[in-house]
Coordinates of C-alpha atoms in Angstrom, one line a residue:
X1 CA 128.9 -95.0 -127.6
X2 CA 132.6 -96.0 -127.7
X3 CA 133.6 -97.2 -131.2
X4 CA 137.0 -98.2 -132.4
X5 CA 138.9 -98.7 -135.7
X6 CA 142.1 -100.7 -135.8
X7 CA 144.9 -99.5 -138.0
X8 CA 146.6 -102.5 -139.5
X9 CA 149.2 -103.2 -142.2
X10 CA 152.5 -104.8 -142.9
X11 CA 155.6 -103.4 -141.1
X12 CA 156.9 -100.0 -142.4
X13 CA 153.9 -99.1 -144.5
X14 CA 153.2 -95.9 -142.5
X15 CA 150.8 -97.1 -139.8
X16 CA 152.5 -95.5 -136.8
X17 CA 153.2 -92.3 -138.8
X18 CA 149.5 -92.1 -139.6
X19 CA 148.5 -92.8 -136.0
X20 CA 150.8 -90.0 -134.8
X21 CA 149.0 -87.6 -137.1
X22 CA 145.5 -88.9 -136.1
X23 CA 146.0 -88.5 -132.4
X24 CA 148.8 -85.9 -132.3
X25 CA 150.7 -88.3 -130.2
X26 CA 154.4 -89.0 -131.0
X27 CA 154.8 -92.7 -130.6
X28 CA 157.8 -94.6 -131.9
X29 CA 157.7 -94.8 -135.7
X30 CA 161.0 -96.6 -136.5
X31 CA 162.2 -98.1 -139.8
X32 CA 162.2 -101.8 -138.7
X33 CA 159.5 -104.4 -138.1
X34 CA 157.7 -104.5 -134.8
X35 CA 158.7 -101.0 -133.7
X36 CA 155.1 -100.9 -132.4
X37 CA 154.4 -103.9 -130.1
X38 CA 151.6 -103.0 -127.7
X39 CA 148.6 -101.4 -129.3
X40 CA 148.6 -97.6 -129.0
X41 CA 145.1 -96.2 -128.5
X42 CA 144.0 -92.6 -129.2
X43 CA 140.7 -90.7 -129.3
X44 CA 140.0 -88.3 -132.2
X45 CA 137.2 -85.8 -132.7
X46 CA 134.9 -86.3 -135.7
X47 CA 135.1 -83.1 -137.8
X48 CA 131.6 -81.6 -138.1
X49 CA 131.0 -78.1 -139.4
X50 CA 127.4 -78.2 -137.9
X51 CA 128.9 -78.4 -134.4
X52 CA 131.1 -75.4 -135.2
X53 CA 128.0 -73.5 -136.4
X54 CA 126.1 -74.2 -133.2
X55 CA 129.0 -73.2 -131.1
X56 CA 129.4 -69.9 -132.9
X57 CA 125.7 -69.2 -132.7
X58 CA 125.0 -70.2 -129.1
X59 CA 128.4 -69.5 -127.5
X60 CA 128.0 -72.1 -124.8
X61 CA 130.3 -72.5 -121.8
X62 CA 131.3 -76.0 -123.0
X63 CA 131.6 -77.6 -126.4
X64 CA 131.8 -81.4 -126.7
X65 CA 132.4 -83.0 -130.1
X66 CA 131.7 -86.7 -130.8
X67 CA 134.8 -88.9 -130.8
X68 CA 136.1 -92.0 -132.4
X69 CA 138.9 -94.3 -131.1
X70 CA 141.8 -95.5 -133.3
X71 CA 144.1 -98.3 -132.2
X72 CA 147.5 -98.7 -133.9
X73 CA 148.4 -102.4 -133.9
X74 CA 151.8 -103.9 -134.5
X75 CA 152.8 -104.7 -138.1
X76 CA 151.5 -108.0 -139.4
X77 CA 153.7 -110.4 -141.3
X78 CA 153.0 -113.5 -143.4
X79 CA 152.3 -116.5 -141.2
X80 CA 151.0 -114.4 -138.2
X81 CA 148.0 -116.8 -137.8
X82 CA 150.6 -119.6 -137.3
X83 CA 152.7 -117.6 -134.8
X84 CA 155.1 -115.7 -137.1
X85 CA 156.1 -112.2 -136.0
X86 CA 153.9 -111.2 -133.2
X87 CA 151.4 -113.8 -134.3
X88 CA 148.2 -114.3 -132.3
X89 CA 149.1 -111.3 -130.1
X90 CA 148.4 -109.1 -133.0
X91 CA 145.3 -110.9 -134.0
X92 CA 143.9 -110.8 -130.4
X93 CA 144.2 -107.0 -130.4
X94 CA 142.4 -106.6 -133.8
X95 CA 139.5 -108.8 -132.6
X96 CA 138.3 -106.0 -130.3
X97 CA 137.8 -103.3 -132.9
X98 CA 134.6 -102.5 -134.8
X99 CA 136.3 -101.7 -138.2
X100 CA 139.6 -102.1 -139.8
X101 CA 141.7 -99.4 -141.4
X102 CA 144.3 -101.1 -143.6
X103 CA 147.3 -99.0 -144.5
X104 CA 148.8 -100.0 -147.8
X105 CA 152.2 -98.7 -149.1
X106 CA 151.7 -97.0 -152.5
X107 CA 155.2 -95.6 -153.0
X108 CA 158.8 -96.7 -153.7
X109 CA 161.6 -95.6 -151.3
X110 CA 164.9 -97.5 -151.1
X111 CA 165.6 -95.9 -147.7
X112 CA 162.5 -97.5 -146.1
X113 CA 162.7 -101.3 -145.7
X114 CA 159.8 -103.3 -147.1
X115 CA 159.4 -106.6 -145.2
X116 CA 158.5 -108.4 -148.5
X117 CA 161.4 -106.9 -150.5
X118 CA 159.5 -104.6 -152.9
X119 CA 156.4 -102.5 -153.1
X120 CA 153.3 -104.4 -154.2
X121 CA 150.1 -103.2 -152.5
X122 CA 147.8 -106.0 -153.8
X123 CA 150.2 -108.7 -152.5
X124 CA 150.3 -106.8 -149.1
X125 CA 146.5 -106.7 -148.9
X126 CA 146.3 -110.4 -149.8
X127 CA 148.8 -111.4 -147.1
X128 CA 146.6 -109.7 -144.5
X129 CA 143.4 -111.2 -146.0
X130 CA 144.9 -114.7 -145.9
X131 CA 146.0 -114.3 -142.2
X132 CA 142.5 -113.1 -141.2
X133 CA 140.9 -116.0 -143.1
X134 CA 143.3 -118.6 -141.4
X135 CA 142.6 -117.1 -138.0
X136 CA 138.8 -117.2 -138.6
X137 CA 139.0 -120.8 -139.8
X138 CA 140.7 -121.8 -136.6
X139 CA 137.9 -120.1 -134.6
X140 CA 135.2 -121.8 -136.6
X141 CA 136.8 -125.2 -136.5
X142 CA 137.4 -125.0 -132.8
X143 CA 133.7 -124.2 -132.2
X144 CA 132.5 -127.0 -134.6
X145 CA 134.6 -129.6 -132.9
X146 CA 132.9 -128.7 -129.6
X147 CA 129.3 -128.6 -130.6
X148 CA 128.7 -130.6 -133.8
X149 CA 128.4 -134.1 -132.5
X150 CA 126.4 -133.0 -129.5
X151 CA 124.0 -131.0 -131.7
X152 CA 123.4 -134.0 -134.0
X153 CA 122.9 -136.3 -131.0
X154 CA 120.5 -134.1 -129.1
X155 CA 118.8 -132.6 -132.2
X156 CA 118.8 -129.2 -130.4
X157 CA 117.4 -126.7 -132.9
X158 CA 119.6 -123.8 -131.8
X159 CA 122.7 -125.9 -131.8
X160 CA 121.9 -127.4 -135.2
X161 CA 121.3 -123.9 -136.6
X162 CA 124.7 -122.8 -135.2
X163 CA 126.4 -125.8 -136.8
X164 CA 124.8 -125.0 -140.2
X165 CA 125.9 -121.4 -139.9
X166 CA 129.5 -122.3 -139.0
X167 CA 129.7 -124.7 -141.9
X168 CA 128.4 -122.1 -144.3
X169 CA 131.1 -119.7 -143.1
X170 CA 133.8 -122.3 -143.1
X171 CA 133.0 -123.2 -146.8
X172 CA 133.3 -119.5 -147.7
X173 CA 136.6 -119.0 -145.8
X174 CA 138.1 -122.2 -147.4
X175 CA 137.3 -120.5 -150.8
X176 CA 139.0 -117.3 -149.7
X177 CA 135.7 -115.5 -149.3
X178 CA 135.5 -113.2 -146.2
X179 CA 132.6 -113.9 -143.9
X180 CA 131.2 -110.4 -144.4
X181 CA 130.4 -111.2 -148.1
X182 CA 127.8 -113.8 -147.1
X183 CA 124.1 -113.0 -146.4
X184 CA 122.7 -113.7 -143.0
X185 CA 119.4 -113.4 -141.2
X186 CA 119.1 -111.6 -137.8
X187 CA 119.5 -114.8 -135.8
X188 CA 122.7 -115.7 -137.7
X189 CA 124.1 -112.3 -137.2
X190 CA 123.5 -112.5 -133.5
X191 CA 125.2 -115.9 -133.3
X192 CA 128.2 -114.7 -135.3
X193 CA 128.7 -111.6 -133.2
X194 CA 129.9 -113.8 -130.3
X195 CA 132.8 -115.1 -132.5
X196 CA 134.2 -111.6 -133.4
X197 CA 135.4 -112.9 -136.7
X198 CA 138.1 -110.8 -138.3
X199 CA 136.7 -111.2 -141.8
X200 CA 133.3 -109.9 -140.7
X201 CA 134.7 -106.5 -139.9
X202 CA 134.2 -103.7 -142.5
X203 CA 137.4 -102.4 -144.1
X204 CA 138.7 -99.0 -145.3
X205 CA 141.9 -99.1 -147.3
X206 CA 144.4 -96.2 -146.8
X207 CA 146.7 -95.7 -149.8
X208 CA 149.8 -94.1 -148.4
X209 CA 151.6 -92.0 -151.0
X210 CA 154.5 -89.7 -151.4
X211 CA 154.1 -85.9 -151.2
X212 CA 154.7 -85.5 -155.0
X213 CA 151.7 -87.8 -155.7
X214 CA 149.2 -85.7 -153.8
X215 CA 146.3 -84.8 -156.0
X216 CA 146.7 -87.7 -158.5
X217 CA 146.4 -91.5 -158.4
X218 CA 149.7 -93.3 -159.1
X219 CA 149.6 -96.8 -160.6
X220 CA 149.7 -98.4 -157.1
X221 CA 146.7 -96.4 -155.9
X222 CA 144.8 -97.4 -159.1
X223 CA 145.4 -101.0 -158.3
X224 CA 144.2 -100.6 -154.7
X225 CA 141.0 -98.8 -155.8
X226 CA 140.3 -101.6 -158.3
X227 CA 140.8 -104.2 -155.7
X228 CA 138.6 -102.4 -153.1
X229 CA 135.8 -101.9 -155.6
X230 CA 135.3 -105.6 -155.7
X231 CA 134.7 -105.7 -152.0
X232 CA 132.6 -102.5 -152.0
X233 CA 135.2 -100.9 -149.7
X234 CA 136.4 -97.3 -149.7
X235 CA 139.9 -96.1 -150.4
X236 CA 141.3 -93.0 -148.7
X237 CA 144.4 -91.6 -150.4
X238 CA 146.8 -89.7 -148.3
X239 CA 150.5 -89.0 -147.5
X240 CA 151.0 -90.0 -143.9
X241 CA 154.1 -87.9 -143.6
X242 CA 152.4 -84.7 -144.7
X243 CA 149.4 -85.5 -142.4
X244 CA 151.8 -85.8 -139.5
X245 CA 153.2 -82.4 -140.3
X246 CA 149.6 -81.0 -140.6
X247 CA 148.7 -82.3 -137.2
X248 CA 151.1 -79.9 -135.6
X249 CA 149.6 -76.8 -137.3
X250 CA 146.9 -74.4 -136.0
X251 CA 143.7 -74.4 -137.9
X252 CA 144.5 -71.3 -140.0
X253 CA 148.0 -72.6 -140.9
X254 CA 146.5 -76.0 -141.8
X255 CA 144.0 -74.4 -144.2
X256 CA 146.8 -72.4 -145.9
X257 CA 149.0 -75.4 -146.2
X258 CA 146.1 -77.5 -147.7
X259 CA 145.5 -74.7 -150.3
X260 CA 149.1 -74.8 -151.3
X261 CA 148.8 -78.6 -151.8
X262 CA 145.7 -77.9 -153.9
X263 CA 143.2 -80.0 -151.7
X264 CA 140.1 -78.9 -149.8
X265 CA 140.3 -81.4 -146.9
X266 CA 143.0 -83.3 -145.2
X267 CA 143.3 -87.0 -145.8
X268 CA 142.9 -87.5 -142.0
X269 CA 139.6 -85.7 -141.9
X270 CA 138.4 -87.8 -144.8
X271 CA 139.5 -91.0 -143.0
X272 CA 137.9 -90.1 -139.7
X273 CA 134.6 -89.3 -141.5
X274 CA 134.8 -92.5 -143.6
X275 CA 135.4 -94.6 -140.5
X276 CA 132.5 -93.0 -138.7
X277 CA 130.1 -93.6 -141.6
X278 CA 131.4 -97.1 -142.4
X279 CA 129.8 -98.3 -139.2
X280 CA 126.5 -96.6 -139.9
X281 CA 127.0 -93.9 -137.3
X282 CA 125.1 -90.6 -137.3
X283 CA 125.2 -87.5 -135.0
X284 CA 122.5 -85.7 -133.1
X285 CA 123.0 -82.6 -131.0
X286 CA 122.0 -81.1 -127.7
X287 CA 122.4 -77.3 -127.6
X288 CA 122.0 -74.8 -124.8
X289 CA 123.9 -72.0 -123.1
X290 CA 125.7 -74.4 -120.7
X291 CA 126.8 -77.0 -123.4
X292 CA 126.6 -77.7 -127.1
X293 CA 127.3 -81.4 -127.6
X294 CA 127.4 -84.0 -130.4
X295 CA 126.2 -87.5 -129.7
X296 CA 126.9 -90.6 -131.8
X297 CA 124.0 -93.0 -132.6
X298 CA 123.5 -96.0 -134.9
X299 CA 121.4 -95.3 -138.0
X300 CA 117.8 -96.6 -137.3
X301 CA 117.8 -96.0 -133.6
X302 CA 114.6 -94.5 -132.1
X303 CA 114.3 -91.4 -129.9
X304 CA 114.2 -93.3 -126.5
X305 CA 117.3 -95.3 -127.4
X306 CA 119.1 -92.1 -128.4
X307 CA 118.0 -90.4 -125.2
X308 CA 119.5 -93.4 -123.3
X309 CA 122.9 -92.6 -124.8
X310 CA 122.9 -89.5 -122.6
X311 CA 121.7 -91.4 -119.5
X312 CA 119.7 -94.6 -119.0
X313 CA 117.1 -92.7 -116.9
X314 CA 116.3 -90.6 -120.0
X315 CA 115.3 -93.8 -121.9
X316 CA 113.4 -95.4 -119.0
X317 CA 111.3 -92.3 -118.3
X318 CA 111.1 -91.0 -121.9
X319 CA 108.1 -88.8 -122.6
X320 CA 109.0 -87.1 -125.9
X321 CA 111.8 -85.5 -127.9
X322 CA 111.6 -81.8 -128.9
X323 CA 113.4 -81.8 -132.3
X324 CA 114.7 -79.2 -134.7
X325 CA 116.4 -80.3 -137.9
X326 CA 119.8 -78.8 -138.3
X327 CA 118.9 -77.3 -141.6
X328 CA 116.1 -75.4 -139.9
X329 CA 118.3 -74.4 -137.0
X330 CA 120.8 -73.0 -139.6
X331 CA 118.2 -71.2 -141.6
X332 CA 116.4 -69.5 -138.7
X333 CA 119.4 -69.0 -136.6
X334 CA 118.3 -70.3 -133.2
X335 CA 115.8 -72.3 -131.1
X336 CA 113.4 -69.4 -130.4
X337 CA 113.3 -68.4 -134.1
X338 CA 112.6 -72.1 -135.1
X339 CA 109.7 -72.2 -132.6
X340 CA 108.2 -69.0 -134.0
X341 CA 108.5 -70.5 -137.6
X342 CA 106.8 -73.7 -136.5
X343 CA 109.9 -75.8 -137.0
X344 CA 110.1 -77.4 -133.6
X345 CA 108.5 -80.8 -133.6
X346 CA 107.3 -83.0 -130.7
X347 CA 108.3 -86.6 -131.4
X348 CA 107.2 -89.7 -129.6
X349 CA 108.7 -93.2 -128.8
X350 CA 108.5 -94.4 -132.4
X351 CA 110.4 -91.5 -133.9
X352 CA 113.5 -92.6 -135.8
X353 CA 116.3 -90.2 -135.1
X354 CA 117.8 -88.4 -138.1
X355 CA 121.3 -87.2 -138.6
X356 CA 121.7 -83.6 -137.6
X357 CA 118.6 -83.5 -135.3
X358 CA 119.0 -80.9 -132.5
X359 CA 117.1 -82.4 -129.5
X360 CA 115.7 -81.7 -126.1
X361 CA 114.5 -84.9 -124.3
X362 CA 111.5 -84.7 -121.8
X363 CA 111.4 -87.6 -119.3
X364 CA 110.0 -88.6 -116.0
X365 CA 112.4 -88.9 -113.1

């Protein structure tokens, strides 16, 4: 299940530095606008101590964590929706991601150019919000111009419903309300999915701070958190420069460095987990001597659908899932021990998979 988050922000806010840290790739991170032009894509593993436990216990030949894709997209400037900067090229790249990670500069530094002249995180966020809204308005208007007259003339129920939905979204956008803040029924959500609206995508804000601010919220961060709370969005506070340094350390060195900084977990690990959970993603495991593997699934998926993530044949021929909850696996220290304790369950087609389930799927070839 390939899922992606797009890293966006104004030029020189720390996007590419953050991307370097996330993917341990060293792409160009220059102090001028548009240093990054084509989107850089990198896969990251989702930190999960449960997978580490299973690996240490079973000692398989292969260990496969679940992954998440991050795309670093060129810096956005005011007027992008009308062709300024990289304009619609930027916006076309961001349309293809599932979630948006918006990096916001929360520090002052005279040596790093700010495209708007001075540090103001709320202004920066609002610039991007406006560009997304303008872009979505163009999409909605284009569609309405194609179908509205025909829908009214033919009285086609589906077409009329689409027109009504688009007008509802248009009214919201014209009042600076992102499309994601409206309520929709299942049919409306299905219709909207085809348009890939930017303001429908969930957002995480990354407040990029200086090293000396680690462990405390400066005034800029406080403003971002206040703004995000109105949108029910999460804020991850980190220092992109430090995270880039951390990415080059071995695990033990990394732990020691984090202790020196007085934090339990790196900002990147928090961001990766937050991005994963933002999309309602969960993890189940398959565990055996050949391979221990983490699999990503959407919350609410049933056992056959989850089996189909491994292979479509598993879903088609699904018989049952043999399931052990991770908490039981951890407590009894193994599959055999869980069986003896009566903790292995046989679940059928209606079983809703739970986060942390350790599974073996039975199916007909």
